[in-house]
Amino acid sequence: MELRPIFSTLMRNKTGAILIALQVALTLAIVSNALFIITQRLEIASRPSGVDDEGQVFEIGIATLNEPEDPVAHQERDEALIRAVPGVEAVAWSNQVPLGQSGWGMGLFNSREQEQSTSWTGLYFTAGPLVDVLGLKIVEGRDFTPSDVETVDFDKERRFGGKAIVSAALAKRLSPEGSVVGKTVYVGNGEDASAMEVVGVVERLQTPWAQTDDDGEMSTVSAMRTTERFSRYAVRAAPGEAERVQRDVEAALLASEPGRLVVRNRTIAENRINRYRSDKAMAGTLVTVTLLLLVVTASGIVGMASLWVNQRRKQIGVRRALGATRFDILRYFLTENLMITGGGVLIGSILALALNQVLVSQMELPRLPLGYIGVGVMALWLLGILAVYGPARRASLVPPAVATRAT
């Protein structure tokens, strides 16, 4: 088929062709970037936290209105009380849990003399078998022993436990060239920096905030407990019993003494839902926007093609009278649409890269992989073919007799 006559026809109706091409270009620019962001957000929301079976592990935070005479003994009584609840497999006092969105974060240094921290870290405290409760996998070194645990009163001193377990991602940052086990790291710098010996490395442990960058994997667990009225316990329930165990543990703690208030009682799975709610909402919104754009673009192509078919009925009839087959007419309109769409996706590819550059600079997003533009191009070409097929088929059914009718 000669492309020049088709191009000449488009130039005589260039306003409509340009509008459709620009609509295709804008759709490609937005859709390709939207698909990239959707994929990225869903990948972020599906990252493992390091916790084995998040639905079976829960955190319960409880505040005591009356100041306990012996905070450590008070916490140990709570732990024994929780441990006695049927269905509880393990319990550990801790200041925070993965995906909980609250807790401690500090800078870690390899020496007191450093001016800039080696890494930021989410800083967990625990006085019990937190590794077992969360189901973390130790890949190097060992877990804490009871003798590792220290008690710290932050009202009197600002230090942390002398033994630490770190995530594998943090271990690599602290010691890129070798093992970090046995090395000393410091919370803060200068003479007052608190020293911690790394005794173990776990495969993965996200911070409470699960940041989207590498910091979300930088976690440290310090062997210590603090003397505060508020206590948080991480509890692992037997498979299938988490909901009942949550209720029973809460009831047992509240009944243990007057003046107690449960502040939080949530599984890690529930924490995950809360943490990634906004990411999934954004992905859902972008899916809706993408579908609407595709529908609008398809509607524009259908409308313009239908208009052109109606305007060219006599011309189509003449071609049919001169021997053009139905397939020739169908192919003509499909080729015309491919030419318009081709111009649109060419402009749209440039716009997509320009839009991504803005997103990179303003929202710190990664650069758009060219594969997403390729997918968008194929999708819009296919959409164009499907959208124009109906009007093109109607055009192919125009009989030759139309050419003999008076205008």
mmCIF file of C-alpha atoms in Angstrom:
data_model
loop_
_atom_site.group_PDB
_atom_site.id
_atom_site.type_symbol
_atom_site.label_atom_id
_atom_site.label_comp_id
_atom_site.label_asym_id
_atom_site.label_seq_id
_atom_site.Cartn_x
_atom_site.Cartn_y
_atom_site.Cartn_z
ATOM 1 C CA MET A 1 0.000 0.000 0.000
ATOM 2 C CA GLU A 2 1.231 3.488 -0.892
ATOM 3 C CA LEU A 3 1.742 5.546 2.253
ATOM 4 C CA ARG A 4 1.954 8.886 0.428
ATOM 5 C CA PRO A 5 -1.801 9.103 -0.414
ATOM 6 C CA ILE A 6 -2.637 8.295 3.212
ATOM 7 C CA PHE A 7 -0.230 10.957 4.437
ATOM 8 C CA SER A 8 -1.681 13.492 1.961
ATOM 9 C CA THR A 9 -5.174 12.761 3.235
ATOM 10 C CA LEU A 10 -4.018 13.257 6.826
ATOM 11 C CA MET A 11 -2.484 16.610 5.911
ATOM 12 C CA ARG A 12 -5.861 17.744 4.585
ATOM 13 C CA ASN A 13 -7.374 16.793 7.967
ATOM 14 C CA LYS A 14 -4.337 17.604 10.038
ATOM 15 C CA THR A 15 -6.141 19.217 12.989
ATOM 16 C CA GLY A 16 -7.856 15.986 13.969
ATOM 17 C CA ALA A 17 -4.736 13.909 13.330
ATOM 18 C CA ILE A 18 -2.565 16.232 15.419
ATOM 19 C CA LEU A 19 -5.051 16.197 18.307
ATOM 20 C CA ILE A 20 -5.154 12.394 18.352
ATOM 21 C CA ALA A 21 -1.352 12.174 18.122
ATOM 22 C CA LEU A 22 -0.945 14.617 21.022
ATOM 23 C CA GLN A 23 -3.502 12.676 23.049
ATOM 24 C CA VAL A 24 -1.561 9.464 22.415
ATOM 25 C CA ALA A 25 1.707 11.218 23.343
ATOM 26 C CA LEU A 26 0.332 12.562 26.616
ATOM 27 C CA THR A 27 -1.193 9.188 27.481
ATOM 28 C CA LEU A 28 2.090 7.384 26.825
ATOM 29 C CA ALA A 29 4.076 9.849 28.952
ATOM 30 C CA ILE A 30 1.721 9.515 31.907
ATOM 31 C CA VAL A 31 0.938 5.802 31.599
ATOM 32 C CA SER A 32 4.565 4.646 31.305
ATOM 33 C CA ASN A 33 5.596 6.645 34.379
ATOM 34 C CA ALA A 34 2.451 5.582 36.248
ATOM 35 C CA LEU A 35 3.116 1.892 35.540
ATOM 36 C CA PHE A 36 6.675 2.310 36.792
ATOM 37 C CA ILE A 37 5.514 3.970 40.019
ATOM 38 C CA ILE A 38 2.778 1.345 40.524
ATOM 39 C CA THR A 39 5.288 -1.485 40.106
ATOM 40 C CA GLN A 40 7.759 0.205 42.416
ATOM 41 C CA ARG A 41 5.169 0.848 45.153
ATOM 42 C CA LEU A 42 3.881 -2.722 45.061
ATOM 43 C CA GLU A 43 7.434 -4.079 45.197
ATOM 44 C CA ILE A 44 8.139 -1.868 48.213
ATOM 45 C CA ALA A 45 4.972 -3.054 49.952
ATOM 46 C CA SER A 46 5.892 -6.708 49.393
ATOM 47 C CA ARG A 47 9.418 -6.492 50.863
ATOM 48 C CA PRO A 48 10.022 -9.053 53.635
ATOM 49 C CA SER A 49 10.468 -7.589 57.109
ATOM 50 C CA GLY A 50 12.578 -10.475 58.367
ATOM 51 C CA VAL A 51 9.768 -11.644 60.666
ATOM 52 C CA ASP A 52 8.727 -15.252 60.134
ATOM 53 C CA ASP A 53 4.922 -15.516 59.758
ATOM 54 C CA GLU A 54 3.934 -11.933 60.549
ATOM 55 C CA GLY A 55 0.376 -12.922 61.421
ATOM 56 C CA GLN A 56 1.545 -15.000 64.405
ATOM 57 C CA VAL A 57 3.685 -12.295 66.026
ATOM 58 C CA PHE A 58 2.139 -9.332 67.811
ATOM 59 C CA GLU A 59 3.241 -6.409 69.923
ATOM 60 C CA ILE A 60 1.390 -5.344 73.031
ATOM 61 C CA GLY A 61 2.233 -2.036 74.677
ATOM 62 C CA ILE A 62 1.038 -1.397 78.212
ATOM 63 C CA ALA A 63 1.371 1.675 80.406
ATOM 64 C CA THR A 64 1.338 1.621 84.216
ATOM 65 C CA LEU A 65 -0.051 4.674 85.974
ATOM 66 C CA ASN A 66 1.634 3.815 89.268
ATOM 67 C CA GLU A 67 5.429 3.955 89.341
ATOM 68 C CA PRO A 68 6.681 0.399 90.032
ATOM 69 C CA GLU A 69 9.161 0.076 92.888
ATOM 70 C CA ASP A 70 11.337 -2.302 90.869
ATOM 71 C CA PRO A 71 10.798 -1.747 87.108
ATOM 72 C CA VAL A 72 12.926 -4.741 86.093
ATOM 73 C CA ALA A 73 11.071 -7.128 88.391
ATOM 74 C CA HIS A 74 7.806 -5.627 87.124
ATOM 75 C CA GLN A 75 8.745 -6.354 83.503
ATOM 76 C CA GLU A 76 9.887 -9.867 84.375
ATOM 77 C CA ARG A 77 6.536 -10.545 86.088
ATOM 78 C CA ASP A 78 4.754 -9.369 82.944
ATOM 79 C CA GLU A 79 6.888 -11.676 80.820
ATOM 80 C CA ALA A 80 6.128 -14.635 83.091
ATOM 81 C CA LEU A 81 2.427 -13.744 83.009
ATOM 82 C CA ILE A 82 2.396 -13.604 79.202
ATOM 83 C CA ARG A 83 4.426 -16.800 78.915
ATOM 84 C CA ALA A 84 1.815 -18.616 81.030
ATOM 85 C CA VAL A 85 -1.027 -17.796 78.611
ATOM 86 C CA PRO A 86 -1.937 -20.925 76.590
ATOM 87 C CA GLY A 87 -0.785 -20.607 72.987
ATOM 88 C CA VAL A 88 2.178 -18.311 73.694
ATOM 89 C CA GLU A 89 5.365 -19.755 72.193
ATOM 90 C CA ALA A 90 7.815 -16.965 73.109
ATOM 91 C CA VAL A 91 7.847 -13.453 74.560
ATOM 92 C CA ALA A 92 10.473 -10.723 74.754
ATOM 93 C CA TRP A 93 10.480 -7.208 76.180
ATOM 94 C CA SER A 94 11.411 -4.769 73.400
ATOM 95 C CA ASN A 95 11.244 -1.060 72.741
ATOM 96 C CA GLN A 96 9.982 -1.475 69.157
ATOM 97 C CA VAL A 97 9.001 -3.941 66.440
ATOM 98 C CA PRO A 98 9.371 -4.035 62.648
ATOM 99 C CA LEU A 99 6.845 -1.919 60.724
ATOM 100 C CA GLY A 100 5.578 -0.387 63.977
ATOM 101 C CA GLN A 101 6.392 3.160 62.753
ATOM 102 C CA SER A 102 7.694 4.333 66.111
ATOM 103 C CA GLY A 103 10.937 3.747 67.971
ATOM 104 C CA TRP A 104 14.592 4.663 68.139
ATOM 105 C CA GLY A 105 16.971 5.609 65.333
ATOM 106 C CA MET A 106 20.627 6.578 65.838
ATOM 107 C CA GLY A 107 23.892 7.076 63.979
ATOM 108 C CA LEU A 108 26.494 4.291 64.192
ATOM 109 C CA PHE A 109 30.231 4.999 64.047
ATOM 110 C CA ASN A 110 33.189 2.678 63.595
ATOM 111 C CA SER A 111 35.282 4.820 65.914
ATOM 112 C CA ARG A 112 34.826 7.625 68.419
ATOM 113 C CA GLU A 113 37.004 9.886 66.252
ATOM 114 C CA GLN A 114 34.732 9.788 63.198
ATOM 115 C CA GLU A 115 32.892 13.001 62.381
ATOM 116 C CA GLN A 116 30.325 11.460 60.031
ATOM 117 C CA SER A 117 28.394 8.332 60.981
ATOM 118 C CA THR A 118 29.078 5.134 59.070
ATOM 119 C CA SER A 119 25.367 4.403 58.958
ATOM 120 C CA TRP A 120 22.040 5.348 60.403
ATOM 121 C CA THR A 121 20.288 2.458 62.169
ATOM 122 C CA GLY A 122 16.981 1.557 63.718
ATOM 123 C CA LEU A 123 17.939 0.703 67.308
ATOM 124 C CA TYR A 124 16.055 -2.143 68.984
ATOM 125 C CA PHE A 125 16.415 -2.903 72.705
ATOM 126 C CA THR A 126 15.577 -6.342 74.046
ATOM 127 C CA ALA A 127 16.001 -8.233 77.283
ATOM 128 C CA GLY A 128 14.758 -11.541 75.951
ATOM 129 C CA PRO A 129 14.756 -13.920 72.996
ATOM 130 C CA LEU A 130 13.639 -11.340 70.423
ATOM 131 C CA VAL A 131 15.421 -13.289 67.683
ATOM 132 C CA ASP A 132 13.242 -16.326 68.454
ATOM 133 C CA VAL A 133 10.051 -14.301 68.856
ATOM 134 C CA LEU A 134 10.454 -12.628 65.467
ATOM 135 C CA GLY A 135 11.816 -15.781 63.844
ATOM 136 C CA LEU A 136 14.988 -14.071 62.634
ATOM 137 C CA LYS A 137 17.668 -16.158 60.955
ATOM 138 C CA ILE A 138 21.163 -15.808 62.409
ATOM 139 C CA VAL A 139 23.674 -16.087 59.555
ATOM 140 C CA GLU A 140 26.824 -15.323 61.523
ATOM 141 C CA GLY A 141 27.825 -15.245 65.182
ATOM 142 C CA ARG A 142 25.355 -15.983 67.973
ATOM 143 C CA ASP A 143 22.215 -14.862 69.769
ATOM 144 C CA PHE A 144 22.281 -13.015 73.084
ATOM 145 C CA THR A 145 22.753 -14.870 76.360
ATOM 146 C CA PRO A 146 21.120 -13.727 79.635
ATOM 147 C CA SER A 147 24.484 -12.426 80.842
ATOM 148 C CA ASP A 148 24.647 -10.033 77.853
ATOM 149 C CA VAL A 149 21.578 -8.076 78.978
ATOM 150 C CA GLU A 150 22.146 -4.798 80.812
ATOM 151 C CA THR A 151 19.655 -2.553 82.589
ATOM 152 C CA VAL A 152 19.815 1.153 81.759
ATOM 153 C CA ASP A 153 18.036 3.995 83.544
ATOM 154 C CA PHE A 154 17.900 6.823 81.009
ATOM 155 C CA ASP A 155 17.074 9.289 83.793
ATOM 156 C CA LYS A 156 20.560 8.696 85.213
ATOM 157 C CA GLU A 157 22.703 7.736 82.227
ATOM 158 C CA ARG A 158 22.629 7.748 78.444
ATOM 159 C CA ARG A 159 24.209 4.556 77.190
ATOM 160 C CA PHE A 160 23.223 1.352 75.471
ATOM 161 C CA GLY A 161 23.873 -2.359 75.915
ATOM 162 C CA GLY A 162 27.415 -3.574 75.347
ATOM 163 C CA LYS A 163 26.397 -6.423 73.000
ATOM 164 C CA ALA A 164 24.625 -6.044 69.668
ATOM 165 C CA ILE A 165 23.171 -8.035 66.792
ATOM 166 C CA VAL A 166 22.929 -6.313 63.410
ATOM 167 C CA SER A 167 21.120 -6.984 60.141
ATOM 168 C CA ALA A 168 23.168 -8.341 57.236
ATOM 169 C CA ALA A 169 22.658 -5.117 55.268
ATOM 170 C CA LEU A 170 24.045 -3.067 58.150
ATOM 171 C CA ALA A 171 26.917 -5.527 58.683
ATOM 172 C CA LYS A 172 28.006 -5.011 55.081
ATOM 173 C CA ARG A 173 27.914 -1.248 55.506
ATOM 174 C CA LEU A 174 29.858 -1.343 58.782
ATOM 175 C CA SER A 175 32.476 -3.765 57.483
ATOM 176 C CA PRO A 176 32.441 -3.953 53.661
ATOM 177 C CA GLU A 177 35.641 -5.980 53.436
ATOM 178 C CA GLY A 178 35.076 -8.653 56.096
ATOM 179 C CA SER A 179 33.112 -9.896 59.075
ATOM 180 C CA VAL A 180 31.715 -7.382 61.539
ATOM 181 C CA VAL A 181 31.301 -10.005 64.299
ATOM 182 C CA GLY A 182 33.660 -9.268 67.160
ATOM 183 C CA LYS A 183 34.141 -5.646 66.132
ATOM 184 C CA THR A 184 33.113 -2.679 68.265
ATOM 185 C CA VAL A 185 30.770 -0.009 66.937
ATOM 186 C CA TYR A 186 29.645 3.180 68.644
ATOM 187 C CA VAL A 187 26.299 4.875 69.071
ATOM 188 C CA GLY A 188 27.351 8.464 68.559
ATOM 189 C CA ASN A 189 30.907 9.762 68.547
ATOM 190 C CA GLY A 190 33.299 11.442 70.924
ATOM 191 C CA GLU A 191 34.247 10.402 74.447
ATOM 192 C CA ASP A 192 30.639 9.821 75.512
ATOM 193 C CA ALA A 193 29.832 7.445 72.632
ATOM 194 C CA SER A 194 28.324 4.152 73.791
ATOM 195 C CA ALA A 195 30.360 1.128 72.648
ATOM 196 C CA MET A 196 28.727 -2.105 71.464
ATOM 197 C CA GLU A 197 30.422 -5.336 70.457
ATOM 198 C CA VAL A 198 28.701 -7.039 67.523
ATOM 199 C CA VAL A 199 28.102 -10.678 68.480
ATOM 200 C CA GLY A 200 25.752 -11.760 65.695
ATOM 201 C CA VAL A 201 24.263 -10.996 62.292
ATOM 202 C CA VAL A 202 20.696 -11.771 61.208
ATOM 203 C CA GLU A 203 19.731 -12.245 57.565
ATOM 204 C CA ARG A 204 17.128 -9.469 57.558
ATOM 205 C CA LEU A 205 15.461 -7.126 60.018
ATOM 206 C CA GLN A 206 13.642 -4.043 58.830
ATOM 207 C CA THR A 207 13.401 -0.900 60.911
ATOM 208 C CA PRO A 208 10.056 0.156 62.430
ATOM 209 C CA TRP A 209 9.648 2.643 59.576
ATOM 210 C CA ALA A 210 10.740 0.306 56.757
ATOM 211 C CA GLN A 211 12.040 3.251 54.745
ATOM 212 C CA THR A 212 12.003 2.861 50.988
ATOM 213 C CA ASP A 213 15.756 3.420 50.683
ATOM 214 C CA ASP A 214 18.574 1.266 52.065
ATOM 215 C CA ASP A 215 18.080 2.687 55.573
ATOM 216 C CA GLY A 216 14.945 0.555 55.875
ATOM 217 C CA GLU A 217 17.175 -2.530 56.224
ATOM 218 C CA MET A 218 19.680 -1.015 58.692
ATOM 219 C CA SER A 219 18.785 -2.463 62.093
ATOM 220 C CA THR A 220 20.675 -3.008 65.342
ATOM 221 C CA VAL A 221 19.459 -4.979 68.358
ATOM 222 C CA SER A 222 21.052 -4.009 71.679
ATOM 223 C CA ALA A 223 20.987 -6.400 74.655
ATOM 224 C CA MET A 224 19.391 -4.135 77.256
ATOM 225 C CA ARG A 225 16.204 -3.145 79.013
ATOM 226 C CA THR A 226 15.154 0.295 80.247
ATOM 227 C CA THR A 227 13.371 1.251 83.468
ATOM 228 C CA GLU A 228 10.190 2.949 82.268
ATOM 229 C CA ARG A 229 6.512 2.791 83.115
ATOM 230 C CA PHE A 230 5.622 1.931 79.555
ATOM 231 C CA SER A 231 6.551 -1.561 78.391
ATOM 232 C CA ARG A 232 6.223 -3.210 75.016
ATOM 233 C CA TYR A 233 6.321 -6.970 74.571
ATOM 234 C CA ALA A 234 6.780 -8.914 71.350
ATOM 235 C CA VAL A 235 4.863 -12.185 71.491
ATOM 236 C CA ARG A 236 4.806 -15.200 69.179
ATOM 237 C CA ALA A 237 1.585 -17.203 69.250
ATOM 238 C CA ALA A 238 1.075 -20.795 68.171
ATOM 239 C CA PRO A 239 -0.058 -21.185 64.543
ATOM 240 C CA GLY A 240 -3.700 -20.198 64.081
ATOM 241 C CA GLU A 241 -4.114 -18.873 67.635
ATOM 242 C CA ALA A 242 -2.856 -15.290 67.383
ATOM 243 C CA GLU A 243 -6.270 -13.615 67.673
ATOM 244 C CA ARG A 244 -7.239 -15.550 70.816
ATOM 245 C CA VAL A 245 -3.781 -15.190 72.363
ATOM 246 C CA GLN A 246 -3.886 -11.421 71.790
ATOM 247 C CA ARG A 247 -7.156 -11.161 73.705
ATOM 248 C CA ASP A 248 -5.995 -13.444 76.518
ATOM 249 C CA VAL A 249 -2.643 -11.670 76.963
ATOM 250 C CA GLU A 250 -4.346 -8.274 77.102
ATOM 251 C CA ALA A 251 -6.882 -9.529 79.643
ATOM 252 C CA ALA A 252 -4.146 -11.106 81.785
ATOM 253 C CA LEU A 253 -2.045 -7.924 81.871
ATOM 254 C CA LEU A 254 -5.002 -5.685 82.707
ATOM 255 C CA ALA A 255 -6.131 -8.042 85.473
ATOM 256 C CA SER A 256 -2.652 -8.291 87.001
ATOM 257 C CA GLU A 257 -2.920 -4.938 88.798
ATOM 258 C CA PRO A 258 -5.041 -1.766 88.771
ATOM 259 C CA GLY A 259 -4.051 1.349 86.861
ATOM 260 C CA ARG A 260 -2.887 -0.349 83.662
ATOM 261 C CA LEU A 261 -3.721 0.745 80.116
ATOM 262 C CA VAL A 262 -3.111 -1.177 76.885
ATOM 263 C CA VAL A 263 -1.809 1.306 74.328
ATOM 264 C CA ARG A 264 -1.331 -1.039 71.375
ATOM 265 C CA ASN A 265 -2.111 -4.653 70.546
ATOM 266 C CA ARG A 266 -1.368 -5.427 66.902
ATOM 267 C CA THR A 267 0.197 -8.184 64.840
ATOM 268 C CA ILE A 268 3.148 -7.444 62.572
ATOM 269 C CA ALA A 269 0.809 -8.238 59.667
ATOM 270 C CA GLU A 270 -1.493 -5.425 60.840
ATOM 271 C CA ASN A 271 1.520 -3.137 61.147
ATOM 272 C CA ARG A 272 2.358 -3.988 57.534
ATOM 273 C CA ILE A 273 -1.119 -2.958 56.395
ATOM 274 C CA ASN A 274 -0.832 0.362 58.218
ATOM 275 C CA ARG A 275 2.706 1.021 56.995
ATOM 276 C CA TYR A 276 1.926 0.461 53.327
ATOM 277 C CA ARG A 277 -1.643 1.781 53.200
ATOM 278 C CA SER A 278 -0.583 5.016 51.494
ATOM 279 C CA ASP A 279 1.653 3.179 48.997
ATOM 280 C CA LYS A 280 -1.170 0.867 47.973
ATOM 281 C CA ALA A 281 -3.627 3.772 47.838
ATOM 282 C CA MET A 282 -1.266 5.603 45.485
ATOM 283 C CA ALA A 283 -0.930 2.501 43.317
ATOM 284 C CA GLY A 284 -4.715 2.131 43.195
ATOM 285 C CA THR A 285 -5.173 5.786 42.251
ATOM 286 C CA LEU A 286 -2.600 5.520 39.476
ATOM 287 C CA VAL A 287 -4.259 2.357 38.135
ATOM 288 C CA THR A 288 -7.566 4.249 37.953
ATOM 289 C CA VAL A 289 -5.940 7.234 36.238
ATOM 290 C CA THR A 290 -4.191 4.930 33.763
ATOM 291 C CA LEU A 291 -7.412 3.130 32.849
ATOM 292 C CA LEU A 292 -9.303 6.415 32.451
ATOM 293 C CA LEU A 293 -6.594 7.811 30.178
ATOM 294 C CA LEU A 294 -6.681 4.691 28.017
ATOM 295 C CA VAL A 295 -10.488 4.855 27.785
ATOM 296 C CA VAL A 296 -10.401 8.552 26.851
ATOM 297 C CA THR A 297 -7.703 7.932 24.233
ATOM 298 C CA ALA A 298 -9.619 4.998 22.747
ATOM 299 C CA SER A 299 -12.807 7.090 22.675
ATOM 300 C CA GLY A 300 -10.976 9.875 20.846
ATOM 301 C CA ILE A 301 -9.668 7.464 18.220
ATOM 302 C CA VAL A 302 -13.113 5.889 17.733
ATOM 303 C CA GLY A 303 -14.787 9.286 17.451
ATOM 304 C CA MET A 304 -12.290 10.706 14.977
ATOM 305 C CA ALA A 305 -12.239 7.550 12.852
ATOM 306 C CA SER A 306 -16.049 7.445 12.765
ATOM 307 C CA LEU A 307 -16.164 11.086 11.660
ATOM 308 C CA TRP A 308 -13.658 10.458 8.884
ATOM 309 C CA VAL A 309 -15.576 7.408 7.663
ATOM 310 C CA ASN A 310 -18.787 9.440 7.438
ATOM 311 C CA GLN A 311 -16.994 12.275 5.635
ATOM 312 C CA ARG A 312 -15.397 9.902 3.116
ATOM 313 C CA ARG A 313 -18.317 7.614 2.297
ATOM 314 C CA LYS A 314 -18.499 8.796 -1.333
ATOM 315 C CA GLN A 315 -14.703 8.520 -1.699
ATOM 316 C CA ILE A 316 -14.832 5.002 -0.261
ATOM 317 C CA GLY A 317 -17.644 4.113 -2.670
ATOM 318 C CA VAL A 318 -15.561 5.349 -5.622
ATOM 319 C CA ARG A 319 -12.610 3.208 -4.526
ATOM 320 C CA ARG A 320 -14.880 0.195 -4.164
ATOM 321 C CA ALA A 321 -16.301 0.843 -7.653
ATOM 322 C CA LEU A 322 -12.756 0.989 -9.025
ATOM 323 C CA GLY A 323 -11.987 -2.456 -7.625
ATOM 324 C CA ALA A 324 -10.808 -1.919 -4.054
ATOM 325 C CA THR A 325 -11.741 -4.846 -1.820
ATOM 326 C CA ARG A 326 -13.171 -4.621 1.657
ATOM 327 C CA PHE A 327 -9.791 -5.667 3.021
ATOM 328 C CA ASP A 328 -8.143 -2.775 1.124
ATOM 329 C CA ILE A 329 -10.472 -0.283 2.800
ATOM 330 C CA LEU A 330 -9.972 -1.891 6.208
ATOM 331 C CA ARG A 331 -6.206 -1.863 5.752
ATOM 332 C CA TYR A 332 -6.281 1.796 4.673
ATOM 333 C CA PHE A 333 -7.898 2.977 7.912
ATOM 334 C CA LEU A 334 -5.744 0.716 10.080
ATOM 335 C CA THR A 335 -2.584 2.030 8.396
ATOM 336 C CA GLU A 336 -3.778 5.605 8.790
ATOM 337 C CA ASN A 337 -4.312 5.017 12.489
ATOM 338 C CA LEU A 338 -0.892 3.390 12.876
ATOM 339 C CA MET A 339 0.728 6.440 11.293
ATOM 340 C CA ILE A 340 -1.054 8.800 13.692
ATOM 341 C CA THR A 341 -0.309 6.581 16.681
ATOM 342 C CA GLY A 342 3.308 6.220 15.552
ATOM 343 C CA GLY A 343 3.775 9.975 15.569
ATOM 344 C CA GLY A 344 2.108 10.153 18.963
ATOM 345 C CA VAL A 345 4.278 7.490 20.589
ATOM 346 C CA LEU A 346 7.418 9.106 19.166
ATOM 347 C CA ILE A 347 6.551 12.402 20.838
ATOM 348 C CA GLY A 348 5.232 10.544 23.894
ATOM 349 C CA SER A 349 8.515 8.696 24.404
ATOM 350 C CA ILE A 350 10.344 12.005 24.648
ATOM 351 C CA LEU A 351 7.671 13.392 26.981
ATOM 352 C CA ALA A 352 7.860 10.262 29.170
ATOM 353 C CA LEU A 353 11.594 10.710 29.681
ATOM 354 C CA ALA A 354 11.143 14.429 30.370
ATOM 355 C CA LEU A 355 8.386 13.737 32.917
ATOM 356 C CA ASN A 356 10.538 11.118 34.609
ATOM 357 C CA GLN A 357 13.388 13.600 34.852
ATOM 358 C CA VAL A 358 11.059 15.948 36.748
ATOM 359 C CA LEU A 359 9.980 13.104 39.057
ATOM 360 C CA VAL A 360 13.615 12.134 39.655
ATOM 361 C CA SER A 361 14.543 15.666 40.687
ATOM 362 C CA GLN A 362 11.396 16.477 42.678
ATOM 363 C CA MET A 363 10.412 13.114 44.231
ATOM 364 C CA GLU A 364 13.760 11.282 44.207
ATOM 365 C CA LEU A 365 12.354 8.461 42.087
ATOM 366 C CA PRO A 366 14.671 6.168 40.104
ATOM 367 C CA ARG A 367 15.100 6.715 36.387
ATOM 368 C CA LEU A 368 12.428 5.210 34.178
ATOM 369 C CA PRO A 369 13.596 1.939 32.560
ATOM 370 C CA LEU A 370 13.076 2.073 28.788
ATOM 371 C CA GLY A 371 11.142 -1.184 28.977
ATOM 372 C CA TYR A 372 8.163 0.647 30.476
ATOM 373 C CA ILE A 373 8.085 3.011 27.494
ATOM 374 C CA GLY A 374 8.253 -0.025 25.197
ATOM 375 C CA VAL A 375 5.298 -1.629 26.969
ATOM 376 C CA GLY A 376 3.378 1.644 26.721
ATOM 377 C CA VAL A 377 4.122 1.954 22.995
ATOM 378 C CA MET A 378 2.886 -1.585 22.291
ATOM 379 C CA ALA A 379 -0.197 -1.052 24.459
ATOM 380 C CA LEU A 380 -1.149 2.168 22.669
ATOM 381 C CA TRP A 381 -0.574 0.675 19.224
ATOM 382 C CA LEU A 382 -2.787 -2.265 20.162
ATOM 383 C CA LEU A 383 -5.351 0.081 21.697
ATOM 384 C CA GLY A 384 -5.354 2.155 18.502
ATOM 385 C CA ILE A 385 -5.926 -0.909 16.326
ATOM 386 C CA LEU A 386 -8.786 -2.131 18.507
ATOM 387 C CA ALA A 387 -10.341 1.339 18.697
ATOM 388 C CA VAL A 388 -10.233 1.987 14.947
ATOM 389 C CA TYR A 389 -11.282 -1.508 13.916
ATOM 390 C CA GLY A 390 -15.019 -0.859 14.363
ATOM 391 C CA PRO A 391 -15.166 2.315 12.235
ATOM 392 C CA ALA A 392 -12.738 0.757 9.706
ATOM 393 C CA ARG A 393 -14.933 -2.305 9.348
ATOM 394 C CA ARG A 394 -17.999 -0.115 8.789
ATOM 395 C CA ALA A 395 -16.024 1.723 6.107
ATOM 396 C CA SER A 396 -15.179 -1.581 4.400
ATOM 397 C CA LEU A 397 -18.902 -2.375 4.177
ATOM 398 C CA VAL A 398 -19.708 0.779 2.170
ATOM 399 C CA PRO A 399 -21.095 -0.494 -1.178
ATOM 400 C CA PRO A 400 -19.782 0.727 -4.563
ATOM 401 C CA ALA A 401 -23.242 2.097 -5.344
ATOM 402 C CA VAL A 402 -22.601 4.985 -2.926
ATOM 403 C CA ALA A 403 -20.343 6.511 -5.605
ATOM 404 C CA THR A 404 -23.335 6.976 -7.973
ATOM 405 C CA ARG A 405 -25.559 8.773 -5.457
ATOM 406 C CA ALA A 406 -25.997 12.511 -5.569
ATOM 407 C CA THR A 407 -24.244 14.488 -2.832
#
